[in-house]
PDB file of C-alpha atoms and ligand atoms in Angstrom:
ATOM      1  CA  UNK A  72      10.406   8.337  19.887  1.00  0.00           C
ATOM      2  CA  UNK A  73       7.654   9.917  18.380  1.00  0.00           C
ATOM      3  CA  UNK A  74       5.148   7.591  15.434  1.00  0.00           C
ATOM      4  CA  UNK A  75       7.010   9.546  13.173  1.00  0.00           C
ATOM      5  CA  UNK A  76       9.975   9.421  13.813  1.00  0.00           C
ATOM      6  CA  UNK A  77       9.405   5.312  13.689  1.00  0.00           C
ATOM      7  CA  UNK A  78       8.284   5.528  10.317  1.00  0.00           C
ATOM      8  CA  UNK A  79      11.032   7.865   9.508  1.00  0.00           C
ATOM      9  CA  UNK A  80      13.529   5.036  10.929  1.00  0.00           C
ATOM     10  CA  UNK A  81      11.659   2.287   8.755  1.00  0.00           C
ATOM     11  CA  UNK A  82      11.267   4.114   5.513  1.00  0.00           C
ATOM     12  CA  UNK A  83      15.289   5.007   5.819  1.00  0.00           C
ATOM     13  CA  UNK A  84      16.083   1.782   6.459  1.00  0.00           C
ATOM     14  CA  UNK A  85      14.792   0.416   3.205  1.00  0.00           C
ATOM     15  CA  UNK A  86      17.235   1.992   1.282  1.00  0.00           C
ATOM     16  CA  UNK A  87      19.605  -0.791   2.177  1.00  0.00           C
ATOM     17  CA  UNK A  88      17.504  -3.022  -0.601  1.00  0.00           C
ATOM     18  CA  UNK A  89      18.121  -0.317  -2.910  1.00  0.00           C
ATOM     19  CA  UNK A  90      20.311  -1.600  -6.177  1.00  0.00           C
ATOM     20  CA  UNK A  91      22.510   0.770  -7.423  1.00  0.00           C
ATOM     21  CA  UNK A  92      21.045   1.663 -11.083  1.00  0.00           C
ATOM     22  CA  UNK A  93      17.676   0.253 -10.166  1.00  0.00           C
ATOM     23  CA  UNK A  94      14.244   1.386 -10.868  1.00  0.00           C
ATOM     24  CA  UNK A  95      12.577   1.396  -7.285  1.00  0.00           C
ATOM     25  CA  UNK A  96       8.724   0.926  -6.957  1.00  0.00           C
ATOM     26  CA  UNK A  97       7.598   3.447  -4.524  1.00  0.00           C
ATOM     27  CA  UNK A  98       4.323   3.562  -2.580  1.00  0.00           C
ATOM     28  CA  UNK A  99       2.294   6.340  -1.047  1.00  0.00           C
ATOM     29  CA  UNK A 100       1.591   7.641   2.591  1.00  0.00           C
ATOM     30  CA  UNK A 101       3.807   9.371   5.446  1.00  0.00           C
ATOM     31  CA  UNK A 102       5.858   6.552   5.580  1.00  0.00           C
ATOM     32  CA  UNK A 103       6.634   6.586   2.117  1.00  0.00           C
ATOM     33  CA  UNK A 104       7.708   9.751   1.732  1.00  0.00           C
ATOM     34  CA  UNK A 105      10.600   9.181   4.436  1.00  0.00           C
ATOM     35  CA  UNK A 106      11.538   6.608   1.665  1.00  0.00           C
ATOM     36  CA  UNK A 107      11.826   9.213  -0.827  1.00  0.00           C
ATOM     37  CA  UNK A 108      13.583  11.854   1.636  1.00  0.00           C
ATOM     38  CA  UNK A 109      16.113   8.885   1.555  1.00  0.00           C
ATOM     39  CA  UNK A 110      15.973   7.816  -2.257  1.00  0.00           C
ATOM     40  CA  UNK A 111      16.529  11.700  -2.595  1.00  0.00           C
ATOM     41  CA  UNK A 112      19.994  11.282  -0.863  1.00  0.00           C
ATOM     42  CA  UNK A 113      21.220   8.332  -3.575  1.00  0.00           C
ATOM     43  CA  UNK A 114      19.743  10.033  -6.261  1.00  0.00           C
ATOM     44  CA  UNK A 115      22.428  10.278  -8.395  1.00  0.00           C
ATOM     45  CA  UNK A 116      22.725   6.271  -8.328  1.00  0.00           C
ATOM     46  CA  UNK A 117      19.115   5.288  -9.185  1.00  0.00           C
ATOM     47  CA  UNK A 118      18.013   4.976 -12.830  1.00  0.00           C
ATOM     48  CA  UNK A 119      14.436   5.985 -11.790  1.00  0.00           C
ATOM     49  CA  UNK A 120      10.964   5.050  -9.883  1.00  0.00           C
ATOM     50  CA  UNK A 121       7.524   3.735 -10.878  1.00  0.00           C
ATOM     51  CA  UNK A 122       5.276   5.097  -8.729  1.00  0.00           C
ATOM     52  CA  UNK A 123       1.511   4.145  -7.096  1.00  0.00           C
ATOM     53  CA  UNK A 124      -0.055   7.649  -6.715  1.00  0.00           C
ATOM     54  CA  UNK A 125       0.312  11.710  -8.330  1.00  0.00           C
ATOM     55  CA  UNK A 126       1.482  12.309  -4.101  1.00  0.00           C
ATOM     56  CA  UNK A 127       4.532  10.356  -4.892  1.00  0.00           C
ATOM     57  CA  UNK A 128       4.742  11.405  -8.455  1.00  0.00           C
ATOM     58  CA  UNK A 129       5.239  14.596  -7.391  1.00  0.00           C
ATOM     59  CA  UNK A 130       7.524  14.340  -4.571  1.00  0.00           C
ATOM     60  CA  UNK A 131      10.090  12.129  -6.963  1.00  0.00           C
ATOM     61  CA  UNK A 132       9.858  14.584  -9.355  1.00  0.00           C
ATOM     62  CA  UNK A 133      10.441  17.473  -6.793  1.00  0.00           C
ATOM     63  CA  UNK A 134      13.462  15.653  -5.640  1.00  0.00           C
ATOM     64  CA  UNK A 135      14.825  15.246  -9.768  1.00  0.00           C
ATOM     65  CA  UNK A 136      14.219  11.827  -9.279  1.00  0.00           C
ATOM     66  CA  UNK A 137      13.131  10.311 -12.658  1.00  0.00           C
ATOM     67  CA  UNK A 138       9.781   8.866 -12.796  1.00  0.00           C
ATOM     68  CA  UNK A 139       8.430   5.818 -15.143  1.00  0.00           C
ATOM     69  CA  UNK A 140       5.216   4.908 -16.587  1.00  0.00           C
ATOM     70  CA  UNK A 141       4.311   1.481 -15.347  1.00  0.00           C
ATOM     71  CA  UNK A 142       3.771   0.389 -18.541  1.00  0.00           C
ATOM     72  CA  UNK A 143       7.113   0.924 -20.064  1.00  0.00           C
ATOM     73  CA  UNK A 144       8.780  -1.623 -17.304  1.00  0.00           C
ATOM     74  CA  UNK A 145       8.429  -5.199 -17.336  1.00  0.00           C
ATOM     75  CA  UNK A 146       9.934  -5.695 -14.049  1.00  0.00           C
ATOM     76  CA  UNK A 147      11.211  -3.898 -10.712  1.00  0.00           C
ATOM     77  CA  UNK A 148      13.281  -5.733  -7.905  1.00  0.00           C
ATOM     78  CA  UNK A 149      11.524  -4.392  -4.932  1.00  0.00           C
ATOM     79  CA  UNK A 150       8.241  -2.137  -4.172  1.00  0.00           C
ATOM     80  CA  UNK A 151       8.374  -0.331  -0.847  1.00  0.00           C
ATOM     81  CA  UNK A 152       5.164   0.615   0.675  1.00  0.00           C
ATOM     82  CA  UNK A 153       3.140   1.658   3.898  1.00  0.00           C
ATOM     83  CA  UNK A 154       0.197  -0.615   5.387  1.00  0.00           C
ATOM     84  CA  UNK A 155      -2.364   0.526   7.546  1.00  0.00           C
ATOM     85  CA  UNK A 156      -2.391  -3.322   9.591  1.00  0.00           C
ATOM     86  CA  UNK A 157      -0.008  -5.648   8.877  1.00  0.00           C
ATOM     87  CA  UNK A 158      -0.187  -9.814  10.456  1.00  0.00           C
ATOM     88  CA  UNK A 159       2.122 -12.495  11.128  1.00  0.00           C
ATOM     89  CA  UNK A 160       1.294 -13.690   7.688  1.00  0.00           C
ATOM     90  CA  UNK A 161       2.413 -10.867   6.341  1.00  0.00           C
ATOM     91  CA  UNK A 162      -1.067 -10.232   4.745  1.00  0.00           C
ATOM     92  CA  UNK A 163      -1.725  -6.398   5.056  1.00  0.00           C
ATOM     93  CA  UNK A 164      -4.782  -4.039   4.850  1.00  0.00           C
ATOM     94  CA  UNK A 165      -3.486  -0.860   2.807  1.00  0.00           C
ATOM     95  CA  UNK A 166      -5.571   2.010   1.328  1.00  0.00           C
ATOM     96  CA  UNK A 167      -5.957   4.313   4.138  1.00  0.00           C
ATOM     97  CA  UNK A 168      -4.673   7.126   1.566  1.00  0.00           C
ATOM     98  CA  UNK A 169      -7.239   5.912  -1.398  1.00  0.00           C
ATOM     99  CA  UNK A 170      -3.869   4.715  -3.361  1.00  0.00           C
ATOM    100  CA  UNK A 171      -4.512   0.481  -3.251  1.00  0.00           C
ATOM    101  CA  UNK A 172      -5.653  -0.156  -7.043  1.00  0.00           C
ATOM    102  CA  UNK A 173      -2.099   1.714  -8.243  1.00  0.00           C
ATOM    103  CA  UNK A 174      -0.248   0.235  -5.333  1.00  0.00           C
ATOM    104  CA  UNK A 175      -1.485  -3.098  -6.169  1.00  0.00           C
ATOM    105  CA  UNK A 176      -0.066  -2.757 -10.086  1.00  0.00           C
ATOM    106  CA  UNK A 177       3.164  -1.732  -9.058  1.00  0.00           C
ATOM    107  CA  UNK A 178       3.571  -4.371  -6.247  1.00  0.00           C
ATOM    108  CA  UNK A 179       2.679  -6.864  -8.704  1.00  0.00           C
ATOM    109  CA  UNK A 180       5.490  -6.392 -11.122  1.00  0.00           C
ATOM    110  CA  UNK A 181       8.700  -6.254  -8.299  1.00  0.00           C
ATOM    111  CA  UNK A 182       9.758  -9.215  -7.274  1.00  0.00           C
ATOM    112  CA  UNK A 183      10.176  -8.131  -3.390  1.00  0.00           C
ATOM    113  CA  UNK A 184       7.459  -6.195  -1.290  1.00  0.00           C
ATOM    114  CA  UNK A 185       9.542  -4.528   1.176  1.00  0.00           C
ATOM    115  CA  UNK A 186       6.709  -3.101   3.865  1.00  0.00           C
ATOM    116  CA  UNK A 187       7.595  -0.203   5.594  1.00  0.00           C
ATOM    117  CA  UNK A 188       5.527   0.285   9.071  1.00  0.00           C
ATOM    118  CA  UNK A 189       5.855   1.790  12.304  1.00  0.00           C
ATOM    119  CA  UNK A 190       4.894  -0.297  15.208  1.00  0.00           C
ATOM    120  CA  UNK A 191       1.520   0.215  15.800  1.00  0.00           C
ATOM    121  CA  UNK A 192       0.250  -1.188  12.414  1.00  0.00           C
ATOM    122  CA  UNK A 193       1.075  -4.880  13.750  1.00  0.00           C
ATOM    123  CA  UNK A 194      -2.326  -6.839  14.281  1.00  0.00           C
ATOM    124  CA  UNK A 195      -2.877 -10.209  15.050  1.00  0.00           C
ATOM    125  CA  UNK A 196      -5.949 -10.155  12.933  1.00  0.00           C
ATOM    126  CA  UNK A 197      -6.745  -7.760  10.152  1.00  0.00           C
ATOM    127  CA  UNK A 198     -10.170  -5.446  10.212  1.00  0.00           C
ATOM    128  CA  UNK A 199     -10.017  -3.166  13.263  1.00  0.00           C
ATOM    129  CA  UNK A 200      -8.727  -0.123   9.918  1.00  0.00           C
ATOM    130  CA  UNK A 201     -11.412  -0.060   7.730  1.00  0.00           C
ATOM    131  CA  UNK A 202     -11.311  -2.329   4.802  1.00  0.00           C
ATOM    132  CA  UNK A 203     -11.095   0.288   1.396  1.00  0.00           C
ATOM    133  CA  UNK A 204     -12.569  -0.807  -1.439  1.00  0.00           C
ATOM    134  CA  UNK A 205     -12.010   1.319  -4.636  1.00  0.00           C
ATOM    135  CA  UNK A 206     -15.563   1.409  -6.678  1.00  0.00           C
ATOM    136  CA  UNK A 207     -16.594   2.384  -9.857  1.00  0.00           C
ATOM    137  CA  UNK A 208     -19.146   5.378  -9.417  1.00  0.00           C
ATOM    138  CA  UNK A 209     -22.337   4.115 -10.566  1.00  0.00           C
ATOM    139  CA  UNK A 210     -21.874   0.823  -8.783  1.00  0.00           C
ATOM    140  CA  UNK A 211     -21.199   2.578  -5.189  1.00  0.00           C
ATOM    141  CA  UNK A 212     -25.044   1.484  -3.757  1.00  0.00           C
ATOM    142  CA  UNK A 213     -24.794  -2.007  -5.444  1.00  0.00           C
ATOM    143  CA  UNK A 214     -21.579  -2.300  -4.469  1.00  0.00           C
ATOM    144  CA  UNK A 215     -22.197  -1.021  -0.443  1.00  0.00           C
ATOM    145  CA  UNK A 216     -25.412  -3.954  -0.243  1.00  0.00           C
ATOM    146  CA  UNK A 217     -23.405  -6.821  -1.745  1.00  0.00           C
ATOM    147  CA  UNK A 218     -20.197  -5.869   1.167  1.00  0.00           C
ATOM    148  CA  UNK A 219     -23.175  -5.596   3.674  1.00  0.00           C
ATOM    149  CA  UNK A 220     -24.153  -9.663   2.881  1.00  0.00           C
ATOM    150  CA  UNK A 221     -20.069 -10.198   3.644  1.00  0.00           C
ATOM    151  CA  UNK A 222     -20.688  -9.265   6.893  1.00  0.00           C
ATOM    152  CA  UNK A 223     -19.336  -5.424   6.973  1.00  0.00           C
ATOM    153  CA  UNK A 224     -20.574  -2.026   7.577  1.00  0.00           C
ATOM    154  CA  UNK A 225     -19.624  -0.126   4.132  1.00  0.00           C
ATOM    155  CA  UNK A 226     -18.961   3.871   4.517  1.00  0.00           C
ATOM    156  CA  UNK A 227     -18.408   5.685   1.809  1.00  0.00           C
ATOM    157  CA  UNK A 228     -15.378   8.456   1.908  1.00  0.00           C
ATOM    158  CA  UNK A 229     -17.018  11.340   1.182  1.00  0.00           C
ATOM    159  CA  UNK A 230     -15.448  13.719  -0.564  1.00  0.00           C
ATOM    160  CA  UNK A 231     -12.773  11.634  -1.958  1.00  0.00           C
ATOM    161  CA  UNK A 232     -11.852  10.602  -5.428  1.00  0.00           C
ATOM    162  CA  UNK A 233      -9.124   8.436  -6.539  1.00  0.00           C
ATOM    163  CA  UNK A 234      -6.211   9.224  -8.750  1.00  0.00           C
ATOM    164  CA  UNK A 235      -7.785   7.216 -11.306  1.00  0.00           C
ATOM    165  CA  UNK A 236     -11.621   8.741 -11.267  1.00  0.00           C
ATOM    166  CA  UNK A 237     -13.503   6.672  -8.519  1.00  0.00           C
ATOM    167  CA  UNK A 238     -14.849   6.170  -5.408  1.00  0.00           C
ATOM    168  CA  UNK A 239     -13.450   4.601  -2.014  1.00  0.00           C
ATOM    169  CA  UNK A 240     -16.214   2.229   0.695  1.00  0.00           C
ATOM    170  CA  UNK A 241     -14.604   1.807   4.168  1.00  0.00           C
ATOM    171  CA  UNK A 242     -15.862  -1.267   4.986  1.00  0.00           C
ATOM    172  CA  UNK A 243     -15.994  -1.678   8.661  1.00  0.00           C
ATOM    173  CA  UNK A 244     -16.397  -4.625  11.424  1.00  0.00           C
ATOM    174  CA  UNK A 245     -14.782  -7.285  10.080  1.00  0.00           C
ATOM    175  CA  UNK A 246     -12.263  -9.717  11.705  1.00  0.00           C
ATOM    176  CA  UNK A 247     -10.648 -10.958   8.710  1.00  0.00           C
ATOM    177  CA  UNK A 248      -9.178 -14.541   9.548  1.00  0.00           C
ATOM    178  CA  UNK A 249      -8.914 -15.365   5.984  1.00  0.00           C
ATOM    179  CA  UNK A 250      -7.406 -12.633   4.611  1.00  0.00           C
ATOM    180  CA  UNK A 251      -6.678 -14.573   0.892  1.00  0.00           C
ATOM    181  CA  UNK A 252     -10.538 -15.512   0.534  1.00  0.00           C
ATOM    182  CA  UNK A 253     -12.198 -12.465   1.382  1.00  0.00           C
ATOM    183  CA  UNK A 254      -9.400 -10.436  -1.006  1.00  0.00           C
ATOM    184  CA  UNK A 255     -11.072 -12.951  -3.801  1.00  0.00           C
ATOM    185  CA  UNK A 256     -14.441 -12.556  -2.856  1.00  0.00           C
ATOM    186  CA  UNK A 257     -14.697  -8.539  -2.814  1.00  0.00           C
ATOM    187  CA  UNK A 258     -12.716  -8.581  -6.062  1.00  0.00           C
ATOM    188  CA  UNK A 259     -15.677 -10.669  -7.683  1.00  0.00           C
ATOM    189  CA  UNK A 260     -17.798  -7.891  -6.497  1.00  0.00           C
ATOM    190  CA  UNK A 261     -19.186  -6.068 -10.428  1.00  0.00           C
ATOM    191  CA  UNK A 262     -17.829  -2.472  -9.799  1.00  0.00           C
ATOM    192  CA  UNK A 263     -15.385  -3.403  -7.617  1.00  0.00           C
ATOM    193  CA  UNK A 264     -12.134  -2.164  -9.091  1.00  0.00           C
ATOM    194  CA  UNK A 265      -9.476  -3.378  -6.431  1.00  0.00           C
ATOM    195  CA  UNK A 266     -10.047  -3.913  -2.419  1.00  0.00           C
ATOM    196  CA  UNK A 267      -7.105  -3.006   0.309  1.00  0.00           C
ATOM    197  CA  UNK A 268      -6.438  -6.665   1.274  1.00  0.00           C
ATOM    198  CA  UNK A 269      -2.868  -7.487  -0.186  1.00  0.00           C
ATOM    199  CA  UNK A 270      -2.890 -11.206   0.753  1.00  0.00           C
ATOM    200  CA  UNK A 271      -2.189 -13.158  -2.206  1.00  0.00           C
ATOM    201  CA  UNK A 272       0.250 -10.774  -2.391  1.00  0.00           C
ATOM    202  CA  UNK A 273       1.641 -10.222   0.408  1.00  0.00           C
ATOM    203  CA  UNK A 274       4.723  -8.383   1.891  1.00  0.00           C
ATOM    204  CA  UNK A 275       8.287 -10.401   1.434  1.00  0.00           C
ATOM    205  CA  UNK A 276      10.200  -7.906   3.917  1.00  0.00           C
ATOM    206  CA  UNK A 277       9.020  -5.777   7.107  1.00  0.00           C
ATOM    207  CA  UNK A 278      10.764  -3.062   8.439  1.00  0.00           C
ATOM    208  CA  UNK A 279       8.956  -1.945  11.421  1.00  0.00           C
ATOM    209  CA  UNK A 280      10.252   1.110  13.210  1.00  0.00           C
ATOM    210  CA  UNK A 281      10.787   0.838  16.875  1.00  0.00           C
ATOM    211  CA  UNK A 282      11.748   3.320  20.116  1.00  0.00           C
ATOM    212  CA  UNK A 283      14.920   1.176  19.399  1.00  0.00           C
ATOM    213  CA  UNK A 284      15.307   1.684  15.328  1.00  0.00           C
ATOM    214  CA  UNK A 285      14.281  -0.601  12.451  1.00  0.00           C
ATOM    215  CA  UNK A 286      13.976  -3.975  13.037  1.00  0.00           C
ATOM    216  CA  UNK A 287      14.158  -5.631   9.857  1.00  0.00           C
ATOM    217  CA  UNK A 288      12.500  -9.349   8.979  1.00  0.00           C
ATOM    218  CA  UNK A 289      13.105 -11.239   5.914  1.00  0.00           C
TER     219      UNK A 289
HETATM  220  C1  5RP B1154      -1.977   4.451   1.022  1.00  0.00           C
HETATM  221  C2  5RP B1154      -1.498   3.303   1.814  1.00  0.00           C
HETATM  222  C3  5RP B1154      -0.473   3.564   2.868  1.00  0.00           C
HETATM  223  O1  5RP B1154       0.594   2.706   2.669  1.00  0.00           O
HETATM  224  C4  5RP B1154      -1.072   3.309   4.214  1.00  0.00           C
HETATM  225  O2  5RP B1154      -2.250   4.091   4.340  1.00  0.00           O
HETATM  226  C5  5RP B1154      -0.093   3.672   5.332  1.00  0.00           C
HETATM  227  O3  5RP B1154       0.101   5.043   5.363  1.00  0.00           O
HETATM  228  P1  5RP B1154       1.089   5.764   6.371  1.00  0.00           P
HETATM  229  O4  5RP B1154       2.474   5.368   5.991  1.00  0.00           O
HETATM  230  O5  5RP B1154       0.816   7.232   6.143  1.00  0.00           O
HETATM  231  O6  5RP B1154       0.737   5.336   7.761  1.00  0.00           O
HETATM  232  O7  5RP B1154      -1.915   2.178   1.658  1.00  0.00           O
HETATM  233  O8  5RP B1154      -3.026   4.085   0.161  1.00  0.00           O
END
């Protein structure tokens, strides 16, 4: 089985937390958009998405799936996103496709984080991917020295601007053993918007794909 075809088994088999008539938070990345190929199939028994980036946005839309501002719902039942490393804790690194600050909103109004992986992103401890951290413009040098005294190597991702206007640091070397504390600590960061640690929120359910299909964990 090829990596894709893994995350094509996991994203698939998330549909099975799908409610019929439910609003389904939707992520962004390759994996993801298995998840849609499938949401496309039960179209006609979904009320709508809220989704975490314009990607996904526009590949609901293409598939006449019905798409919700965030802030017109108060609640969704589950969120179903990538990760770029995910640990026994369930505390992931995410980012890798500059989408973390939306994919943090959405997560954070669904009740269930349904994580969506092939099996490669399993880690026993987060930091070998490169930390993102989503930064206003003007703080980007500020921002890089301050992430330097944490003990990481900052790179900036040239070339690449977010869907909502700002830049993305790579922050690598770090062996991130407490995932929870160092989410807090680059969040405190002036200029920081939002950093790809999703520890205090972390996933509920993995789906990892495998040579021998999903294997699901609740
Ligand atoms: C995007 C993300 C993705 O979930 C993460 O990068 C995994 O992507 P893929 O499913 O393509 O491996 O956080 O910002």
């Amino acid at each position: 089985m090829t990596q894709d075809e893994m995350k094509k088994a996991a994203g698939w088999a998330a549909l099975k937390y799908v409610k019929k008539g439910s609003i389904v938070g939707v992520g962004t990345g390759s994996t993801v958009n298995h998840f849609i190929d499938a949401l496309g199939s039960i179209k006609d028994d979904l009320q709508g998405a809220v989704s975490s980036s314009i990607a996904s946005t526009e590949k609901l839309q293409a598939l006449g799936i019905k798409v919700y501002d965030c802030n017109d719902i108060d609640q969704l039942d589950i969120y179903v996103d990538g990760a770029d490393e995910i640990n026994p804790q369930r505390a992931m690194i995410k980012g890798g496709g500059a989408a973390l600050t939306r994919e943090k909103i959405v997560a954070a109004i669904a009740d269930q984080f349904i994580c969506i992986v092939d099996g490669t992103k399993a880690v026993d401890i987060l930091g070998k991917f490169p930390l993102p951290v989503e930064v206003i413009p003007m703080a980007r040098s500020y921002v890089t020295r301050e992430l330097i005294k944490l003990g990481g190597t900052p790179i900036y991702r040239e070339g690449v601007i977010t869907d909502n206007g700002n830049v993305i640091l790579d922050v690598h070397d770090l062996q991130i053993r407490d995932p929870k504390t160092l989410e807090s600590q680059i969040n405190a960061i002036t200029g920081v918007v939002t950093n790809g640690l999703f520890a205090h929120r972390g996933a509920d359910v993995v789906i990892t794909g495998t040579a021998q299909g999903a294997k699901i964990e609740e």
